[in-house]
Amino acid sequence: MPAPEPSPPQSSPSAAASHSGAYVLAEAAARARDIRAATGGRPLVARVPPLPTPAPADAPAPAPEARAAGGALDRILRGPSGLGTVSLRPARFEGASAPVEAPAAPAPPAPPAEGSPVPGLYHHPVPEPDPVRVAEVGRRIKSWALDEVELYPEDWEDQFDGFSVGRYMVACHPDAPTVDHLMLATRLMVAENAVDDCYCEDHGGSPIGLGGRLLLAHTALDPLHTTKEYQPRWAESLHSDAPRRAYRSAMEYFHGAASPSQADRFRHDMARLHLGYLAEAAWAQTDHVPEVWEYLAMRQFNNFRPCPTITDTVGGYELPADLHAGPAMQRVIALAGNATTIVNDLYSYTKELDSPGRHLNLPVVIAEREGIADRDAYMKAIDVHNELMHDFEAEAAALAAACPVPSVGRFLRGVAVWVDGNHYWHRTNTYRYSLPDFW
């Protein structure tokens, strides 16, 4: 496996207080290496964000309860501040315009199609992802998929490109110190989608026999420990199909950057995901439409949770295991995963209706189980999403206030940014998604 690019060292809060300048310089150097790799070495200038504009003197003061609620949530979205937390913020740079002689490099992609947000959907806009990073992640992930793991045949290339995974991951992880860190999430995302497509859905997937396939694929994440006689056969099996090759390779890279606790956390969340796949497959085999609450229970497992839960690994730091495992943090992560998954249900609604067979999603289940029109069911699904989002933000703000530890604040901010980036990708990916004609 290629050696990953060095990451900036992570400091404890007290160490960061005394070495924050060195840390920021190291982080800036890592960011500069990313841009030089993608642009052929253009010189860099620092971009300093503008100071906030003060409110007019005659502006009415907000109510005390609004100040309290807004302040707590703003701290989540803004990230930690104060002595010793400068190093927790990513340095941002942009290339200068002076031309230089340099090797050919991939050009930044054209601005994405705007797309329209689901009307009435509660969400936060995000800045356009760094086009230099988007292009470099796109180049690297395609090379990995084609050359390292032979993930897909040539006639799937348009679909792979249309997924726009580079734009997705850069939007979701803006604090990643280097492109190598972004690639940790990108490989895992692509591998997870390969398992979903090839085992469950579009490209030969079937509910029949899914449990056996998922179990063997899971051993690429959680290795088999068996006797010397049978170990080689298992090792050979990890190369036997594209999903297992992708899982094995992506997990090897992840192990190179993650702590044992972070790796075990991810394996646990992937087991949750596979359990959700199996529940949905069982319903498909028996032609069962679950109750709405049953569907939401399944979606708490078959959802995006493995993606935001690695935000600290991708950010180059670690949320300690005991803080991650606390009930309040687990509730925040679950709510984030549930909300982002309903976003997928809403944006993929027409795509799934146009696919063969019946695809369960929240509007479909609400319409059938509650006996209401398709449009009304879709609107009710928007309300479900919005309630989950408000609960997520309220719980995250309360946890940040109750546990003012820098890594907790940064992790909560990372999850919130992932939620926003996930919506951004769904909204702008007009290659895959279009909205129903309900408005």
PDB file of C-alpha atoms in Angstrom, residues 97-285:
ATOM      1  CA  SER A  97      -2.914  33.811 -10.661  1.00  0.00           C
ATOM      2  CA  ALA A  98       0.728  34.085 -11.789  1.00  0.00           C
ATOM      3  CA  PRO A  99       1.401  31.426 -14.457  1.00  0.00           C
ATOM      4  CA  VAL A 100       4.383  29.141 -14.046  1.00  0.00           C
ATOM      5  CA  GLU A 101       5.882  26.346 -16.065  1.00  0.00           C
ATOM      6  CA  ALA A 102       4.554  23.148 -14.559  1.00  0.00           C
ATOM      7  CA  PRO A 103       3.647  19.593 -15.506  1.00  0.00           C
ATOM      8  CA  ALA A 104       0.141  19.044 -16.783  1.00  0.00           C
ATOM      9  CA  ALA A 105      -2.387  18.650 -13.992  1.00  0.00           C
ATOM     10  CA  PRO A 106      -6.113  17.982 -13.931  1.00  0.00           C
ATOM     11  CA  ALA A 107      -8.108  21.151 -14.386  1.00  0.00           C
ATOM     12  CA  PRO A 108     -10.647  22.021 -11.703  1.00  0.00           C
ATOM     13  CA  PRO A 109     -14.108  20.829 -12.695  1.00  0.00           C
ATOM     14  CA  ALA A 110     -16.761  23.190 -13.974  1.00  0.00           C
ATOM     15  CA  PRO A 111     -19.121  24.564 -11.330  1.00  0.00           C
ATOM     16  CA  PRO A 112     -21.757  21.947 -10.502  1.00  0.00           C
ATOM     17  CA  ALA A 113     -25.298  22.257 -11.722  1.00  0.00           C
ATOM     18  CA  GLU A 114     -27.219  24.193  -9.125  1.00  0.00           C
ATOM     19  CA  GLY A 115     -30.078  21.802  -8.678  1.00  0.00           C
ATOM     20  CA  SER A 116     -33.096  22.794  -6.614  1.00  0.00           C
ATOM     21  CA  PRO A 117     -33.501  22.015  -2.932  1.00  0.00           C
ATOM     22  CA  VAL A 118     -36.611  20.131  -1.904  1.00  0.00           C
ATOM     23  CA  PRO A 119     -39.107  22.929  -1.149  1.00  0.00           C
ATOM     24  CA  GLY A 120     -39.680  23.232   2.578  1.00  0.00           C
ATOM     25  CA  LEU A 121     -36.698  21.061   3.503  1.00  0.00           C
ATOM     26  CA  TYR A 122     -34.758  22.436   6.466  1.00  0.00           C
ATOM     27  CA  HIS A 123     -31.076  22.627   5.520  1.00  0.00           C
ATOM     28  CA  HIS A 124     -28.003  24.866   5.597  1.00  0.00           C
ATOM     29  CA  PRO A 125     -26.193  25.993   2.443  1.00  0.00           C
ATOM     30  CA  VAL A 126     -22.480  25.240   2.206  1.00  0.00           C
ATOM     31  CA  PRO A 127     -19.664  26.921   0.253  1.00  0.00           C
ATOM     32  CA  GLU A 128     -18.739  25.376  -3.054  1.00  0.00           C
ATOM     33  CA  PRO A 129     -16.112  22.672  -2.409  1.00  0.00           C
ATOM     34  CA  ASP A 130     -12.487  23.539  -3.173  1.00  0.00           C
ATOM     35  CA  PRO A 131     -12.215  22.728  -6.918  1.00  0.00           C
ATOM     36  CA  VAL A 132      -8.519  21.821  -6.654  1.00  0.00           C
ATOM     37  CA  ARG A 133      -9.245  19.190  -4.042  1.00  0.00           C
ATOM     38  CA  VAL A 134     -12.325  17.974  -5.892  1.00  0.00           C
ATOM     39  CA  ALA A 135     -10.273  17.380  -9.035  1.00  0.00           C
ATOM     40  CA  GLU A 136      -7.442  15.657  -7.184  1.00  0.00           C
ATOM     41  CA  VAL A 137      -9.745  13.387  -5.171  1.00  0.00           C
ATOM     42  CA  GLY A 138     -11.617  12.521  -8.373  1.00  0.00           C
ATOM     43  CA  ARG A 139      -8.371  11.630 -10.136  1.00  0.00           C
ATOM     44  CA  ARG A 140      -7.081   9.501  -7.262  1.00  0.00           C
ATOM     45  CA  ILE A 141     -10.316   7.627  -6.588  1.00  0.00           C
ATOM     46  CA  LYS A 142     -10.719   6.693 -10.235  1.00  0.00           C
ATOM     47  CA  SER A 143      -7.147   5.418 -10.332  1.00  0.00           C
ATOM     48  CA  TRP A 144      -7.785   3.389  -7.173  1.00  0.00           C
ATOM     49  CA  ALA A 145     -11.050   1.972  -8.498  1.00  0.00           C
ATOM     50  CA  LEU A 146      -9.621   1.009 -11.887  1.00  0.00           C
ATOM     51  CA  ASP A 147      -6.023   0.075 -11.171  1.00  0.00           C
ATOM     52  CA  GLU A 148      -5.906  -1.115  -7.565  1.00  0.00           C
ATOM     53  CA  VAL A 149      -9.186  -2.949  -7.019  1.00  0.00           C
ATOM     54  CA  GLU A 150     -10.676  -3.353 -10.533  1.00  0.00           C
ATOM     55  CA  LEU A 151     -13.971  -2.177  -9.156  1.00  0.00           C
ATOM     56  CA  TYR A 152     -16.086  -1.793 -12.274  1.00  0.00           C
ATOM     57  CA  PRO A 153     -16.096  -2.598 -16.012  1.00  0.00           C
ATOM     58  CA  GLU A 154     -15.672   0.113 -18.624  1.00  0.00           C
ATOM     59  CA  ASP A 155     -19.381   0.392 -19.369  1.00  0.00           C
ATOM     60  CA  TRP A 156     -20.019   1.570 -15.791  1.00  0.00           C
ATOM     61  CA  GLU A 157     -17.625   4.491 -16.129  1.00  0.00           C
ATOM     62  CA  ASP A 158     -20.311   7.096 -16.813  1.00  0.00           C
ATOM     63  CA  GLN A 159     -22.153   6.079 -13.656  1.00  0.00           C
ATOM     64  CA  PHE A 160     -18.958   6.227 -11.632  1.00  0.00           C
ATOM     65  CA  ASP A 161     -18.178   9.710 -12.926  1.00  0.00           C
ATOM     66  CA  GLY A 162     -21.785  10.803 -12.428  1.00  0.00           C
ATOM     67  CA  PHE A 163     -21.613   9.894  -8.763  1.00  0.00           C
ATOM     68  CA  SER A 164     -19.248  12.900  -8.310  1.00  0.00           C
ATOM     69  CA  VAL A 165     -17.697  11.373  -5.228  1.00  0.00           C
ATOM     70  CA  GLY A 166     -14.844  13.902  -5.131  1.00  0.00           C
ATOM     71  CA  ARG A 167     -17.258  16.808  -4.828  1.00  0.00           C
ATOM     72  CA  TYR A 168     -19.245  14.824  -2.265  1.00  0.00           C
ATOM     73  CA  MET A 169     -16.353  14.099   0.058  1.00  0.00           C
ATOM     74  CA  VAL A 170     -14.703  17.520  -0.189  1.00  0.00           C
ATOM     75  CA  ALA A 171     -18.038  19.152   0.689  1.00  0.00           C
ATOM     76  CA  CYS A 172     -18.499  16.830   3.671  1.00  0.00           C
ATOM     77  CA  HIS A 173     -14.947  17.104   5.054  1.00  0.00           C
ATOM     78  CA  PRO A 174     -13.699  20.682   4.570  1.00  0.00           C
ATOM     79  CA  ASP A 175     -11.380  20.385   7.590  1.00  0.00           C
ATOM     80  CA  ALA A 176      -9.395  17.418   6.211  1.00  0.00           C
ATOM     81  CA  PRO A 177      -5.706  18.412   6.551  1.00  0.00           C
ATOM     82  CA  THR A 178      -4.636  16.748   3.271  1.00  0.00           C
ATOM     83  CA  VAL A 179      -6.029  14.975   0.236  1.00  0.00           C
ATOM     84  CA  ASP A 180      -4.701  11.735   1.739  1.00  0.00           C
ATOM     85  CA  HIS A 181      -7.096  12.254   4.638  1.00  0.00           C
ATOM     86  CA  LEU A 182      -9.970  12.901   2.227  1.00  0.00           C
ATOM     87  CA  MET A 183      -9.126   9.708   0.385  1.00  0.00           C
ATOM     88  CA  LEU A 184      -9.732   7.667   3.559  1.00  0.00           C
ATOM     89  CA  ALA A 185     -13.405   8.631   3.434  1.00  0.00           C
ATOM     90  CA  THR A 186     -13.629   8.515  -0.353  1.00  0.00           C
ATOM     91  CA  ARG A 187     -12.430   4.908  -0.714  1.00  0.00           C
ATOM     92  CA  LEU A 188     -14.763   3.740   2.026  1.00  0.00           C
ATOM     93  CA  MET A 189     -17.712   5.575   0.461  1.00  0.00           C
ATOM     94  CA  VAL A 190     -17.049   4.033  -2.952  1.00  0.00           C
ATOM     95  CA  ALA A 191     -16.574   0.568  -1.447  1.00  0.00           C
ATOM     96  CA  GLU A 192     -19.828   0.831   0.509  1.00  0.00           C
ATOM     97  CA  ASN A 193     -21.687   1.816  -2.653  1.00  0.00           C
ATOM     98  CA  ALA A 194     -20.127  -1.083  -4.562  1.00  0.00           C
ATOM     99  CA  VAL A 195     -21.467  -3.501  -1.942  1.00  0.00           C
ATOM    100  CA  ASP A 196     -24.904  -1.872  -2.081  1.00  0.00           C
ATOM    101  CA  ASP A 197     -25.053  -1.924  -5.894  1.00  0.00           C
ATOM    102  CA  CYS A 198     -23.557  -5.348  -6.528  1.00  0.00           C
ATOM    103  CA  TYR A 199     -25.049  -7.224  -3.576  1.00  0.00           C
ATOM    104  CA  CYS A 200     -28.341  -5.445  -2.953  1.00  0.00           C
ATOM    105  CA  GLU A 201     -29.541  -3.336  -5.867  1.00  0.00           C
ATOM    106  CA  ASP A 202     -28.692  -2.036  -9.324  1.00  0.00           C
ATOM    107  CA  HIS A 203     -25.876  -4.214 -10.634  1.00  0.00           C
ATOM    108  CA  GLY A 204     -26.902  -7.796  -9.999  1.00  0.00           C
ATOM    109  CA  GLY A 205     -28.033  -7.366  -6.413  1.00  0.00           C
ATOM    110  CA  SER A 206     -30.712  -9.586  -4.912  1.00  0.00           C
ATOM    111  CA  PRO A 207     -32.223 -10.201  -1.473  1.00  0.00           C
ATOM    112  CA  ILE A 208     -31.756 -13.925  -2.025  1.00  0.00           C
ATOM    113  CA  GLY A 209     -28.557 -15.099  -0.366  1.00  0.00           C
ATOM    114  CA  LEU A 210     -27.639 -11.556   0.693  1.00  0.00           C
ATOM    115  CA  GLY A 211     -26.770 -12.566   4.251  1.00  0.00           C
ATOM    116  CA  GLY A 212     -24.003 -14.904   3.146  1.00  0.00           C
ATOM    117  CA  ARG A 213     -22.517 -12.349   0.761  1.00  0.00           C
ATOM    118  CA  LEU A 214     -22.566  -9.586   3.359  1.00  0.00           C
ATOM    119  CA  LEU A 215     -21.033 -11.822   6.020  1.00  0.00           C
ATOM    120  CA  LEU A 216     -18.086 -12.706   3.814  1.00  0.00           C
ATOM    121  CA  ALA A 217     -17.657  -9.086   2.720  1.00  0.00           C
ATOM    122  CA  HIS A 218     -17.693  -7.983   6.352  1.00  0.00           C
ATOM    123  CA  THR A 219     -14.651 -10.156   7.016  1.00  0.00           C
ATOM    124  CA  ALA A 220     -12.716  -7.750   4.789  1.00  0.00           C
ATOM    125  CA  LEU A 221     -13.394  -5.140   7.490  1.00  0.00           C
ATOM    126  CA  ASP A 222     -13.327  -7.419  10.537  1.00  0.00           C
ATOM    127  CA  PRO A 223     -10.764 -10.141   9.739  1.00  0.00           C
ATOM    128  CA  LEU A 224     -11.358 -13.822  10.225  1.00  0.00           C
ATOM    129  CA  HIS A 225      -9.204 -15.463  12.924  1.00  0.00           C
ATOM    130  CA  THR A 226      -9.139 -19.168  12.199  1.00  0.00           C
ATOM    131  CA  THR A 227      -6.766 -22.126  11.903  1.00  0.00           C
ATOM    132  CA  LYS A 228      -3.672 -22.246   9.695  1.00  0.00           C
ATOM    133  CA  GLU A 229      -5.363 -24.752   7.416  1.00  0.00           C
ATOM    134  CA  TYR A 230      -8.279 -22.476   6.520  1.00  0.00           C
ATOM    135  CA  GLN A 231      -6.735 -19.011   6.791  1.00  0.00           C
ATOM    136  CA  PRO A 232      -5.289 -19.009   3.228  1.00  0.00           C
ATOM    137  CA  ARG A 233      -8.658 -19.849   1.663  1.00  0.00           C
ATOM    138  CA  TRP A 234     -10.259 -16.937   3.459  1.00  0.00           C
ATOM    139  CA  ALA A 235      -7.443 -14.585   2.405  1.00  0.00           C
ATOM    140  CA  GLU A 236      -7.920 -15.626  -1.216  1.00  0.00           C
ATOM    141  CA  SER A 237     -11.651 -14.953  -0.958  1.00  0.00           C
ATOM    142  CA  LEU A 238     -11.014 -11.265  -0.245  1.00  0.00           C
ATOM    143  CA  HIS A 239      -9.979 -10.852  -3.879  1.00  0.00           C
ATOM    144  CA  SER A 240     -12.825 -12.919  -5.360  1.00  0.00           C
ATOM    145  CA  ASP A 241     -15.213 -10.091  -6.240  1.00  0.00           C
ATOM    146  CA  ALA A 242     -15.138  -6.313  -6.635  1.00  0.00           C
ATOM    147  CA  PRO A 243     -16.963  -5.391  -3.402  1.00  0.00           C
ATOM    148  CA  ARG A 244     -14.640  -7.488  -1.241  1.00  0.00           C
ATOM    149  CA  ARG A 245     -11.562  -6.152  -3.036  1.00  0.00           C
ATOM    150  CA  ALA A 246     -12.794  -2.617  -2.424  1.00  0.00           C
ATOM    151  CA  TYR A 247     -13.605  -3.215   1.257  1.00  0.00           C
ATOM    152  CA  ARG A 248     -10.233  -4.872   1.872  1.00  0.00           C
ATOM    153  CA  SER A 249      -8.194  -2.138   0.215  1.00  0.00           C
ATOM    154  CA  ALA A 250     -10.167   0.788   1.672  1.00  0.00           C
ATOM    155  CA  MET A 251      -9.882  -0.690   5.158  1.00  0.00           C
ATOM    156  CA  GLU A 252      -6.125  -1.169   4.808  1.00  0.00           C
ATOM    157  CA  TYR A 253      -5.705   2.519   4.016  1.00  0.00           C
ATOM    158  CA  PHE A 254      -8.029   3.439   6.883  1.00  0.00           C
ATOM    159  CA  HIS A 255      -6.029   1.310   9.323  1.00  0.00           C
ATOM    160  CA  GLY A 256      -2.934   3.249   8.304  1.00  0.00           C
ATOM    161  CA  ALA A 257      -4.402   6.486   9.672  1.00  0.00           C
ATOM    162  CA  ALA A 258      -6.965   5.472  12.300  1.00  0.00           C
ATOM    163  CA  SER A 259      -6.376   4.446  15.891  1.00  0.00           C
ATOM    164  CA  PRO A 260      -7.534   0.955  16.965  1.00  0.00           C
ATOM    165  CA  SER A 261     -10.525   2.582  18.663  1.00  0.00           C
ATOM    166  CA  GLN A 262     -11.502   4.504  15.533  1.00  0.00           C
ATOM    167  CA  ALA A 263     -11.169   1.401  13.363  1.00  0.00           C
ATOM    168  CA  ASP A 264     -13.304  -0.650  15.741  1.00  0.00           C
ATOM    169  CA  ARG A 265     -15.924   2.104  15.841  1.00  0.00           C
ATOM    170  CA  PHE A 266     -16.136   2.029  12.056  1.00  0.00           C
ATOM    171  CA  ARG A 267     -16.432  -1.777  11.950  1.00  0.00           C
ATOM    172  CA  HIS A 268     -19.288  -1.576  14.449  1.00  0.00           C
ATOM    173  CA  ASP A 269     -21.131   0.983  12.349  1.00  0.00           C
ATOM    174  CA  MET A 270     -20.633  -1.112   9.214  1.00  0.00           C
ATOM    175  CA  ALA A 271     -22.186  -4.085  11.022  1.00  0.00           C
ATOM    176  CA  ARG A 272     -25.164  -1.833  11.756  1.00  0.00           C
ATOM    177  CA  LEU A 273     -25.348  -0.933   8.066  1.00  0.00           C
ATOM    178  CA  HIS A 274     -25.273  -4.568   6.978  1.00  0.00           C
ATOM    179  CA  LEU A 275     -28.010  -5.418   9.473  1.00  0.00           C
ATOM    180  CA  GLY A 276     -30.186  -2.728   7.889  1.00  0.00           C
ATOM    181  CA  TYR A 277     -29.514  -4.186   4.425  1.00  0.00           C
ATOM    182  CA  LEU A 278     -30.682  -7.568   5.680  1.00  0.00           C
ATOM    183  CA  ALA A 279     -33.922  -6.216   7.168  1.00  0.00           C
ATOM    184  CA  GLU A 280     -34.820  -4.486   3.910  1.00  0.00           C
ATOM    185  CA  ALA A 281     -33.967  -7.643   1.964  1.00  0.00           C
ATOM    186  CA  ALA A 282     -36.167  -9.758   4.220  1.00  0.00           C
ATOM    187  CA  TRP A 283     -39.110  -7.427   3.595  1.00  0.00           C
ATOM    188  CA  ALA A 284     -38.469  -7.589  -0.148  1.00  0.00           C
ATOM    189  CA  GLN A 285     -38.504 -11.396  -0.101  1.00  0.00           C
TER     190      GLN A 285
END
